[in-house]
Backbone as a chain_set.jsonl record, in Angstrom:
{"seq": "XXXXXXXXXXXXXXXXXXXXXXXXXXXXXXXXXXXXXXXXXXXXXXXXXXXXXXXXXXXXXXXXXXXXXXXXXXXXXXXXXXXXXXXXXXXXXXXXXXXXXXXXXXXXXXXXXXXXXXXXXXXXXXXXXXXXXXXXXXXXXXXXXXXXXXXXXXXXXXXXXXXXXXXXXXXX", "coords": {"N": [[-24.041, -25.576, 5.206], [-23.484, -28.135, 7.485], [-20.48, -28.446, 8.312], [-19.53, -25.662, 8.011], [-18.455, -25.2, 5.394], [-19.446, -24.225, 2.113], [-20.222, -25.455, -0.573], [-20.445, -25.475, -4.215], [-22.108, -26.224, -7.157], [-23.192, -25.049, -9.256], [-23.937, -22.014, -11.301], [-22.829, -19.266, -8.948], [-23.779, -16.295, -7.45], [-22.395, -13.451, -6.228], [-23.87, -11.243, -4.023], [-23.452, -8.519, -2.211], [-20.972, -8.86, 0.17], [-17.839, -11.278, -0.227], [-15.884, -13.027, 1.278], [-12.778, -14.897, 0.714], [-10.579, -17.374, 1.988], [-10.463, -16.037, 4.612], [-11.469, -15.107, 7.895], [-13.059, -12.634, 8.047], [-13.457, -9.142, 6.565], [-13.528, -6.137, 6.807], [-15.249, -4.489, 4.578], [-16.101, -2.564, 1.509], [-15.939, -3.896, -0.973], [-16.419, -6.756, -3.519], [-15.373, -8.92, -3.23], [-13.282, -10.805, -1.684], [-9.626, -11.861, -1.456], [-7.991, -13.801, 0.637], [-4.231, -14.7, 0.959], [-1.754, -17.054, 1.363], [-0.461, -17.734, 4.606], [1.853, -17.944, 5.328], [4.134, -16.765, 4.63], [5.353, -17.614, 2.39], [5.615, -17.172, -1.255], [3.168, -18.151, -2.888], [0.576, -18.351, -4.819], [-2.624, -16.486, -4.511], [-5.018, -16.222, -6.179], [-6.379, -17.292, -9.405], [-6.731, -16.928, -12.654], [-8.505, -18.596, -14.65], [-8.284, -19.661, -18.3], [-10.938, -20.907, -20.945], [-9.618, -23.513, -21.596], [-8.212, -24.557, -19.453], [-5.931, -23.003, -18.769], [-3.74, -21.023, -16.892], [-3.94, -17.516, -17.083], [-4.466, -14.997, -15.327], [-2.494, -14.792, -12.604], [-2.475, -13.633, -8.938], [0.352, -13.266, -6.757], [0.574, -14.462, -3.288], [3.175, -11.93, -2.539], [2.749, -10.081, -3.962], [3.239, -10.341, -6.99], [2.477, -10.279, -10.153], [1.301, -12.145, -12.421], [0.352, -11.947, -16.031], [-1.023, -13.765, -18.973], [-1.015, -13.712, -22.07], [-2.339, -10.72, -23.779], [-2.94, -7.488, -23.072], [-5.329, -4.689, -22.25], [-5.86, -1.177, -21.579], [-8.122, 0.984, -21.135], [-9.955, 4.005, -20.894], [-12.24, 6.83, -20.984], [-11.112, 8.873, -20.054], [-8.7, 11.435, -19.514], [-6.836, 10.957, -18.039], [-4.078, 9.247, -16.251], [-3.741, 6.098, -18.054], [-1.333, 4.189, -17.031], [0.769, 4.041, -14.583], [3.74, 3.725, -13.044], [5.755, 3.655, -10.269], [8.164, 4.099, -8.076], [8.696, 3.638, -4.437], [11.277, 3.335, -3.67], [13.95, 4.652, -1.792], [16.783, 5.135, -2.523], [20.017, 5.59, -4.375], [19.863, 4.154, -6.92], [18.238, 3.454, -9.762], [14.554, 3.524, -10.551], [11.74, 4.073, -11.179], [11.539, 1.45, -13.13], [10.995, 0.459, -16.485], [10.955, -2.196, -17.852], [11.452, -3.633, -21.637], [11.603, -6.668, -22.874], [13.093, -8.503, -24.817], [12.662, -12.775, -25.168], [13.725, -14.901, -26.635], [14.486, -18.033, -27.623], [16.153, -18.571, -29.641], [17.299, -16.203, -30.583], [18.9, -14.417, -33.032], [20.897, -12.578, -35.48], [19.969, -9.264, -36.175], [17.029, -9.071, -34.65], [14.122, -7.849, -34.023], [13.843, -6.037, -30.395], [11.914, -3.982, -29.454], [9.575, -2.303, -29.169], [7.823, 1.093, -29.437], [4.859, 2.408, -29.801], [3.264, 5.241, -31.189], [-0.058, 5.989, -32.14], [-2.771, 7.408, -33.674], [-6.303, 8.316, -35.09], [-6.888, 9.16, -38.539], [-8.394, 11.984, -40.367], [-9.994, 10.727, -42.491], [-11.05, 8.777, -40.828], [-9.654, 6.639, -40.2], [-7.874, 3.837, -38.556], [-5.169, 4.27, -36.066], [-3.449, 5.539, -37.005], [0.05, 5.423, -37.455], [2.004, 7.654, -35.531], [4.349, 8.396, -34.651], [7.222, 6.293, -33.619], [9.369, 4.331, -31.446], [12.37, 2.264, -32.281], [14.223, -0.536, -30.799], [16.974, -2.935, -32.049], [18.445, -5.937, -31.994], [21.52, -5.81, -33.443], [23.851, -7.458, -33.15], [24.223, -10.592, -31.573], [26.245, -11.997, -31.054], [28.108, -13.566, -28.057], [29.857, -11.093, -25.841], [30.338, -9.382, -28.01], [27.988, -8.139, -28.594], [25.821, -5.626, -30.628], [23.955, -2.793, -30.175], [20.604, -1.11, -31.76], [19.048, 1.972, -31.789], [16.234, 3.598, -32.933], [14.3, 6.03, -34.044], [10.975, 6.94, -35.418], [8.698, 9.086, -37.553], [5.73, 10.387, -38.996], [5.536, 11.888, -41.786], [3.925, 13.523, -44.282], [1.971, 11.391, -44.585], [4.108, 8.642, -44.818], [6.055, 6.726, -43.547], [9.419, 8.01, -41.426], [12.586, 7.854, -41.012], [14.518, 9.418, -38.589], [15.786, 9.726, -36.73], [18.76, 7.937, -35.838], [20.465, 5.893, -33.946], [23.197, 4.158, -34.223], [25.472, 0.846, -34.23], [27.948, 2.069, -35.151], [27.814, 4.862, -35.917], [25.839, 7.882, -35.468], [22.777, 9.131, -36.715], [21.084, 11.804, -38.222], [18.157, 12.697, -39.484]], "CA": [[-23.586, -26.906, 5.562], [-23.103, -28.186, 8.913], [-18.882, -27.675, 8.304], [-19.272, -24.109, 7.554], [-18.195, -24.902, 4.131], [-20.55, -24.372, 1.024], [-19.963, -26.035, -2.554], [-21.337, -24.541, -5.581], [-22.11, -26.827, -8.108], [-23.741, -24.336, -10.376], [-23.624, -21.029, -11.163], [-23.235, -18.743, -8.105], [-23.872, -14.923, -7.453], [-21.917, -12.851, -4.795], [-24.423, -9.93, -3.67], [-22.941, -7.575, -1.379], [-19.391, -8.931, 0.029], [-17.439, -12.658, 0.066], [-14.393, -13.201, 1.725], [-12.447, -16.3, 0.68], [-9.524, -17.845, 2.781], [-10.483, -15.225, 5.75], [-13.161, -15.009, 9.109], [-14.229, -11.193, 7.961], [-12.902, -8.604, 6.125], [-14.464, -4.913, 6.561], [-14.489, -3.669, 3.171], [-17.324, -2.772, 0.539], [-15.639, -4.869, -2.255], [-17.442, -7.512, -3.728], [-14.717, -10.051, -3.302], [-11.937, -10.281, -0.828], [-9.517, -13.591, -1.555], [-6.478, -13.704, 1.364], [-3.346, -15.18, 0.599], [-1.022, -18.041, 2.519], [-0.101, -16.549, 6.007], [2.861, -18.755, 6.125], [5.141, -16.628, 4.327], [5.25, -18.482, 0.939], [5.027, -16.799, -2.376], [1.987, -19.395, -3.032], [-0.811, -17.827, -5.396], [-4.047, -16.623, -4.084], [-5.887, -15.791, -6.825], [-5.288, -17.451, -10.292], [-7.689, -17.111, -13.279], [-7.899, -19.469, -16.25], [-9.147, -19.623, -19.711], [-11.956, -22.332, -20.831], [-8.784, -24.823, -21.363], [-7.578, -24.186, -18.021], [-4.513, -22.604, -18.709], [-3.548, -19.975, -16.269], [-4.469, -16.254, -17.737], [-3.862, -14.111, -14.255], [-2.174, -15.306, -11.196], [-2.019, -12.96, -8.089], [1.105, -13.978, -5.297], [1.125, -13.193, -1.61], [4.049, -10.824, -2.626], [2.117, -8.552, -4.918], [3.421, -10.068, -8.198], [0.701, -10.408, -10.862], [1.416, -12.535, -14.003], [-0.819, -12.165, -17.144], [-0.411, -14.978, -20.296], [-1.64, -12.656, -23.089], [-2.674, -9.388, -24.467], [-3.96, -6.846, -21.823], [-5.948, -3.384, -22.89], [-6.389, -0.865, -20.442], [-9.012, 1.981, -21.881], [-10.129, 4.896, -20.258], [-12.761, 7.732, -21.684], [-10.377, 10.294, -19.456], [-7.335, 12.418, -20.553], [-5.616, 10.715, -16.971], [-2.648, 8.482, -16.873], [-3.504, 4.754, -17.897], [-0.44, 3.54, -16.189], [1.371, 4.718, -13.504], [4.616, 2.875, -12.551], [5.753, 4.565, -9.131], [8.846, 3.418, -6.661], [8.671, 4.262, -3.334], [12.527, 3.556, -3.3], [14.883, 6.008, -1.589], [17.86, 5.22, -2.707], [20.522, 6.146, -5.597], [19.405, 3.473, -7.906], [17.34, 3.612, -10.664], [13.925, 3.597, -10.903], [11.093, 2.689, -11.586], [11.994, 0.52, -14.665], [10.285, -0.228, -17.474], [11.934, -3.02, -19.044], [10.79, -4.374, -22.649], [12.531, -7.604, -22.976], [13.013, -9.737, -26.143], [13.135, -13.67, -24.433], [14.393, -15.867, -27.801], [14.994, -18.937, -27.366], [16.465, -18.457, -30.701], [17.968, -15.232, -30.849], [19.13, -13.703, -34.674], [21.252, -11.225, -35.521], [18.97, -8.274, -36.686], [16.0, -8.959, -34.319], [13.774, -6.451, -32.997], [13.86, -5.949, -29.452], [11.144, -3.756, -28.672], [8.813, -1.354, -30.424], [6.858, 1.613, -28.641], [4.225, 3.507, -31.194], [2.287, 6.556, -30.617], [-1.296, 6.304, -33.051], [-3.779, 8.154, -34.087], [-6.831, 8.514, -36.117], [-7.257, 10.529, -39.223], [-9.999, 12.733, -40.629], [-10.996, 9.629, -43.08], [-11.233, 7.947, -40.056], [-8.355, 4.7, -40.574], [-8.065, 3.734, -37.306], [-4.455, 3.766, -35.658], [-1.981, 5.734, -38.197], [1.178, 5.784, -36.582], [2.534, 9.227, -35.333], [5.866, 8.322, -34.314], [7.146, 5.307, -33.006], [10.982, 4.133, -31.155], [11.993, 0.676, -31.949], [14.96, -1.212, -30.624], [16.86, -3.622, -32.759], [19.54, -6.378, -31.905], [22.206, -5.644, -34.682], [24.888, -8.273, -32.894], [23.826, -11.227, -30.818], [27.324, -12.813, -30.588], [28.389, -13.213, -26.777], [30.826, -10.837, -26.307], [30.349, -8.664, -29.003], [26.93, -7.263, -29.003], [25.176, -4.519, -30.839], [21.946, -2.606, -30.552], [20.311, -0.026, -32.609], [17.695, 2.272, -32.068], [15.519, 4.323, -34.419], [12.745, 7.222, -34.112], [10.281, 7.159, -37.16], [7.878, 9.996, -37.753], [5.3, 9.875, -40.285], [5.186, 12.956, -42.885], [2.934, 13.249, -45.691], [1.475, 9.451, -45.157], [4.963, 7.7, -44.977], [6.94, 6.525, -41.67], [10.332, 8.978, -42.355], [13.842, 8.051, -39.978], [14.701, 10.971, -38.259], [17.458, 9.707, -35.658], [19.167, 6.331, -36.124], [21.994, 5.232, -32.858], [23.703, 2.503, -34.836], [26.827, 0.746, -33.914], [28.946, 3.001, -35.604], [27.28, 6.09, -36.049], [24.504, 8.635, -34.97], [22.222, 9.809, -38.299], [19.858, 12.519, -37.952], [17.715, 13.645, -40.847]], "C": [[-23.156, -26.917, 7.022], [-21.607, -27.782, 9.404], [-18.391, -26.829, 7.97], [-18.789, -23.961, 6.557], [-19.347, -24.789, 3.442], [-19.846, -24.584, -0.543], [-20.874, -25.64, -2.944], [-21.181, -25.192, -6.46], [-22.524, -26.117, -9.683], [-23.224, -22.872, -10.309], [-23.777, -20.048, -9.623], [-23.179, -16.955, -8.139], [-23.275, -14.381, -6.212], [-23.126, -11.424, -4.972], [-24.22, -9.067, -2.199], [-21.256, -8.619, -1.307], [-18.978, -10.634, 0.578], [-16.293, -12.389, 0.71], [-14.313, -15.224, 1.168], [-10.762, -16.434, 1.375], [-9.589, -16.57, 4.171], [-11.585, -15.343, 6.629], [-13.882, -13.412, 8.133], [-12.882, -10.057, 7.237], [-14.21, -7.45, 6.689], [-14.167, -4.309, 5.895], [-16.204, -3.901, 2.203], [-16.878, -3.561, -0.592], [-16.275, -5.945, -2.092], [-16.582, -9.09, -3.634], [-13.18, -10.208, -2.239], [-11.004, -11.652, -0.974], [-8.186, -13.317, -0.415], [-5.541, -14.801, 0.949], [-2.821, -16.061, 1.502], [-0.548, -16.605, 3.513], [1.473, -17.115, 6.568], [4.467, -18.073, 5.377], [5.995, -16.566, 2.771], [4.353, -17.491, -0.102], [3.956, -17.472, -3.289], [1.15, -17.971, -3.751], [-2.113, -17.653, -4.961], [-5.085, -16.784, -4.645], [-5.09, -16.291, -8.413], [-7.019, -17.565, -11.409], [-7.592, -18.004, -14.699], [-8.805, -19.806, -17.231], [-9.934, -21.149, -19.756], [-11.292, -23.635, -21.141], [-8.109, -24.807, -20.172], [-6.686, -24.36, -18.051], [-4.689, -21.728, -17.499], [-3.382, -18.66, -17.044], [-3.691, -14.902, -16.833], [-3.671, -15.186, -12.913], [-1.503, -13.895, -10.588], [-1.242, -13.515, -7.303], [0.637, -13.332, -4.3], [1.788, -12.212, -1.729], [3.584, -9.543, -3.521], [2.592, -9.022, -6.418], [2.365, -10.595, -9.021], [1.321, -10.57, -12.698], [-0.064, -12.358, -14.602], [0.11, -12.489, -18.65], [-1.367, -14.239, -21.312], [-1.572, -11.533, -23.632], [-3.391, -8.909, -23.368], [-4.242, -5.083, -22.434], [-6.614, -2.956, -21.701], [-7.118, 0.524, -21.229], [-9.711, 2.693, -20.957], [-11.029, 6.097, -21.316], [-11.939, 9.089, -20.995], [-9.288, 10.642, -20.199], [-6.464, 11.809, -19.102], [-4.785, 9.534, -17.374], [-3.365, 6.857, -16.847], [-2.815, 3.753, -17.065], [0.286, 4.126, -15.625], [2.271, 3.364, -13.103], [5.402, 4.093, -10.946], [6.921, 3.677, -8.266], [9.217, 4.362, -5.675], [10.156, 4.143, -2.997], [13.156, 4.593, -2.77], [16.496, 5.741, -2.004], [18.719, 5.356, -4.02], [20.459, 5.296, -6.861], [17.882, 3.474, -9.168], [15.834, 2.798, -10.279], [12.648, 4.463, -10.882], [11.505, 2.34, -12.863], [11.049, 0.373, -15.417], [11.058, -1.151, -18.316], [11.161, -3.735, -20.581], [11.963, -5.407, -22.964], [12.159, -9.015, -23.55], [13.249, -11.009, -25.858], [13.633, -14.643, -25.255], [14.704, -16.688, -27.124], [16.072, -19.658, -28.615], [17.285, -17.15, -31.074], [19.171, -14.85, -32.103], [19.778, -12.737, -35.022], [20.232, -10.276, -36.354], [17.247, -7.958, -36.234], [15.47, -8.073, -33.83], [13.733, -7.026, -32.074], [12.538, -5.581, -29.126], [10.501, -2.294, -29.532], [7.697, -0.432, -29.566], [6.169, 2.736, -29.784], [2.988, 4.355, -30.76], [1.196, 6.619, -31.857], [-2.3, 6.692, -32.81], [-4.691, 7.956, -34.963], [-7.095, 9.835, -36.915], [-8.588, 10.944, -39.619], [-10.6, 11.51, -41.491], [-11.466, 8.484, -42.142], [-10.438, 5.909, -40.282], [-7.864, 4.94, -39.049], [-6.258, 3.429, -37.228], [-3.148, 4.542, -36.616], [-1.026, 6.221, -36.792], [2.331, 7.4, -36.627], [3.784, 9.764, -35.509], [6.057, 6.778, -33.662], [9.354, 5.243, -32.791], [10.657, 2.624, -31.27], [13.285, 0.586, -31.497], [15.302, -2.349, -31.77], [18.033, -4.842, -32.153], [20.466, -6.405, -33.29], [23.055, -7.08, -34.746], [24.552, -9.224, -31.692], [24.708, -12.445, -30.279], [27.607, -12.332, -28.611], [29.622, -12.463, -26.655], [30.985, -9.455, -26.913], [28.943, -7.792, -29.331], [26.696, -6.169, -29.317], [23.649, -4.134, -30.838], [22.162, -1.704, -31.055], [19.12, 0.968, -31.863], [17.343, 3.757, -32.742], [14.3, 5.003, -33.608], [12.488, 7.697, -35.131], [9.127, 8.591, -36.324], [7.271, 9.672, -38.92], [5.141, 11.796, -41.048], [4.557, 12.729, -44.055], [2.79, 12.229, -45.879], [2.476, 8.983, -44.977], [5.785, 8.226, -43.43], [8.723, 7.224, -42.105], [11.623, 8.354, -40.831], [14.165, 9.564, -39.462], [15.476, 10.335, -37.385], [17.663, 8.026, -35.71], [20.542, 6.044, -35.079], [22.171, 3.728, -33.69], [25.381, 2.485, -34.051], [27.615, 1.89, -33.897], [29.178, 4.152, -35.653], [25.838, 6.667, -35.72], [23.883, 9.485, -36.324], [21.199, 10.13, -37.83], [19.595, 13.139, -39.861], [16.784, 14.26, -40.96]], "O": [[-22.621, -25.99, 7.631], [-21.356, -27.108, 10.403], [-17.212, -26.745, 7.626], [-18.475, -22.802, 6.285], [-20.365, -25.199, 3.999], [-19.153, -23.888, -1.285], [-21.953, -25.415, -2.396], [-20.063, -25.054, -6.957], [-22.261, -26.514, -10.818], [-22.344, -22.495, -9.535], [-24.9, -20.101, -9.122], [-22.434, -16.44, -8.972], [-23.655, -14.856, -5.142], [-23.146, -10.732, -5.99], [-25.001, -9.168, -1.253], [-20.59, -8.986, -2.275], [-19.572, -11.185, 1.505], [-15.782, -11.281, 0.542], [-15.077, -16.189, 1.183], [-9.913, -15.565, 1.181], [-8.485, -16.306, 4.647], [-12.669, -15.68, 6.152], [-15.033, -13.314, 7.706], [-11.671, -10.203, 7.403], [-15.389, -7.726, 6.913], [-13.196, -3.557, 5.98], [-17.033, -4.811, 2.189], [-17.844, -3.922, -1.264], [-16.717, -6.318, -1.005], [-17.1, -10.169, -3.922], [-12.177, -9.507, -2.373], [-11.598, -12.665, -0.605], [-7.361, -12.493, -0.808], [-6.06, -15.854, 0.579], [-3.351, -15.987, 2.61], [-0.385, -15.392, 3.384], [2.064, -16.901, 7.626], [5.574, -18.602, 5.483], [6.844, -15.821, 2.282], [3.179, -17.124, -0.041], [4.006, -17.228, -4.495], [1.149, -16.836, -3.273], [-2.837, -18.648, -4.997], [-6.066, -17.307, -4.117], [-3.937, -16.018, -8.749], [-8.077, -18.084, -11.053], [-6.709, -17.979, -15.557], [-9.955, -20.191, -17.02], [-9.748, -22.139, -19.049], [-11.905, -24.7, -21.073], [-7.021, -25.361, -20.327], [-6.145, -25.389, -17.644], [-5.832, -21.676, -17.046], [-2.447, -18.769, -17.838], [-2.823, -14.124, -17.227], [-4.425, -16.034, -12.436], [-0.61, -13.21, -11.088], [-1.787, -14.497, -6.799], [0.332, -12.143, -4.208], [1.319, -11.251, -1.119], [4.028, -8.4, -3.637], [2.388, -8.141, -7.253], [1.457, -11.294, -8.572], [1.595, -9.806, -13.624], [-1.165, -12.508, -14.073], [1.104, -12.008, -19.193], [-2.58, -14.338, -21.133], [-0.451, -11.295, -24.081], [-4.244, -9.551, -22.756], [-3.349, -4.428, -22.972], [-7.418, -3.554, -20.986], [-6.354, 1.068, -22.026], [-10.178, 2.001, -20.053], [-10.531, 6.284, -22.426], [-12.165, 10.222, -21.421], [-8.993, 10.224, -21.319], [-5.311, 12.237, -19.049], [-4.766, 8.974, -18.47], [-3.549, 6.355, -15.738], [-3.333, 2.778, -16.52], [0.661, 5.1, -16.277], [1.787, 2.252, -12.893], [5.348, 5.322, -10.999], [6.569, 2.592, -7.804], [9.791, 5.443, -5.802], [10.484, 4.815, -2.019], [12.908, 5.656, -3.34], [17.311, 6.509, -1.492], [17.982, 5.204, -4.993], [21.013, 5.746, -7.864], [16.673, 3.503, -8.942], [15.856, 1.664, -9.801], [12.741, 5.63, -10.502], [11.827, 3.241, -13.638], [10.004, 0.08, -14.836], [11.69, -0.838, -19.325], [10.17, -4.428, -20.35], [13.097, -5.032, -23.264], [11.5, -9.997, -23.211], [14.425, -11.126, -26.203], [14.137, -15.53, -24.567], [15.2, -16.449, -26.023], [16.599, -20.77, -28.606], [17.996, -17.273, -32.072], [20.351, -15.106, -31.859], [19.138, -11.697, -34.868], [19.705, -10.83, -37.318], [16.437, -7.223, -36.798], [16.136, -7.318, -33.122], [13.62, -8.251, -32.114], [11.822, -6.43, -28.595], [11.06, -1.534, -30.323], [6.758, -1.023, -29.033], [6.758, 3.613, -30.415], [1.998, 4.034, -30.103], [1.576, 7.399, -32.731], [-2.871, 6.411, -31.756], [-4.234, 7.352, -35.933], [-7.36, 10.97, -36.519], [-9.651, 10.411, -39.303], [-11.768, 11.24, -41.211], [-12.097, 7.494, -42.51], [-10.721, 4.719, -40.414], [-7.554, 6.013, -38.531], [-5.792, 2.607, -38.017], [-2.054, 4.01, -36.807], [-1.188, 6.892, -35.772], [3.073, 7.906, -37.468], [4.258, 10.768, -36.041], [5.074, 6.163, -33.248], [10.249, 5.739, -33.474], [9.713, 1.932, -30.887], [13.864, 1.656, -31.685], [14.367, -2.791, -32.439], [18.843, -4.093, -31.605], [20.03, -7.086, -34.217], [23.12, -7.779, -35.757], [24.592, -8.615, -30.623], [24.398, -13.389, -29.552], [27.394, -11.253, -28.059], [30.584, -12.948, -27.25], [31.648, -8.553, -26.402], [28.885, -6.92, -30.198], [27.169, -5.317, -28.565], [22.629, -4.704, -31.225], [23.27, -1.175, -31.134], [18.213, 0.321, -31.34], [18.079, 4.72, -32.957], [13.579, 4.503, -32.744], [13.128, 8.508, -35.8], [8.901, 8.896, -35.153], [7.783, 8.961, -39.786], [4.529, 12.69, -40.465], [4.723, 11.719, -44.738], [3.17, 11.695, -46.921], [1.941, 7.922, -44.654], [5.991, 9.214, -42.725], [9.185, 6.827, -43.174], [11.261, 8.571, -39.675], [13.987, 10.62, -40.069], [16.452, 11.057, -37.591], [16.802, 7.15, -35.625], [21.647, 6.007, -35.62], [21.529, 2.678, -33.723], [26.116, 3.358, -33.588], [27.918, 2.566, -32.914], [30.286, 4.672, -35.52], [24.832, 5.958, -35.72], [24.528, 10.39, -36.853], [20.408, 9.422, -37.208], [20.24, 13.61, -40.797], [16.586, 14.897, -41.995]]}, "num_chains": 1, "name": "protein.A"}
């Protein structure tokens, strides 16, 4: 087009490399999108399902929502996820937070559930190995309690083996 733009009414194909919101990038990637330059945590990159919800949104700042279920799969024995802070200082991290958002909140809800599975020789996809859950016991302000629990499975059945409750610590 004469205004150095081009509309795509149909399907289009990138073959070799695009830049969008930039003059030039030098990079073999097949897609380069730049972000506002003004400062502003503004979205560069936002992807959305066939009701055009929002799915993934990238910011200028590096943060990267996703509205869903995400599966990251690998045929290697290396690390899936890697959380990493370049921090230097005496504060904790990197974090992993799992965090229950209720808008309803119950006494006795779970919090947060991390499970280690496996398949067996009959091939049943997923038996659980071990797993830690979190629980909210006490959801008064004030007064809160949590729990948490590490199951094991022995001979077919999920077995307690350490229980932090309010009150007391039960190992069996």
């Amino acid at each position: 087009a004469s205004d150095g733009k081009i509309t795509a009414s149909q399907t289009a194909a990138i073959v070799g490399h695009a830049s969008i919101g930039v003059d030039a990038i030098n990079s073999a990637r097949a897609l380069t999108v730049a972000g506002a330059t003004d400062g502003s945590s503004s979205s560069i990159l936002v992807l959305y399902n066939s009701s055009l919800a929002s799915k993934l949104s990238v910011r200028d700042d590096g943060f990267v929502d996703i509205v869903g279920n995400m599966q990251i799969t690998t045929a290697a024995n290396d690390a899936q996820l890697t959380l990493s802070s370049t921090d230097a200082d005496a504060n904790s991290g990197p974090v992993l937070l799992l965090q229950r958002d209720s808008g309803s909140p119950a006494d006795g809800d779970n919090a947060g559930l991390i499970q280690f599975k496996f398949d067996n020789s009959a091939g049943s996809d997923f038996v659980s190995a071990a797993q830690i859950s979190a629980k909210a016991n006490d959801v008064t302000d004030g007064t809160e309690d949590g729990e948490l629990e590490l199951l094991t499975i022995v001979a077919g059945s999920s077995r307690s083996r350490i229980e932090m409750l309010p009150g007391e610590v039960v190992i069996n």
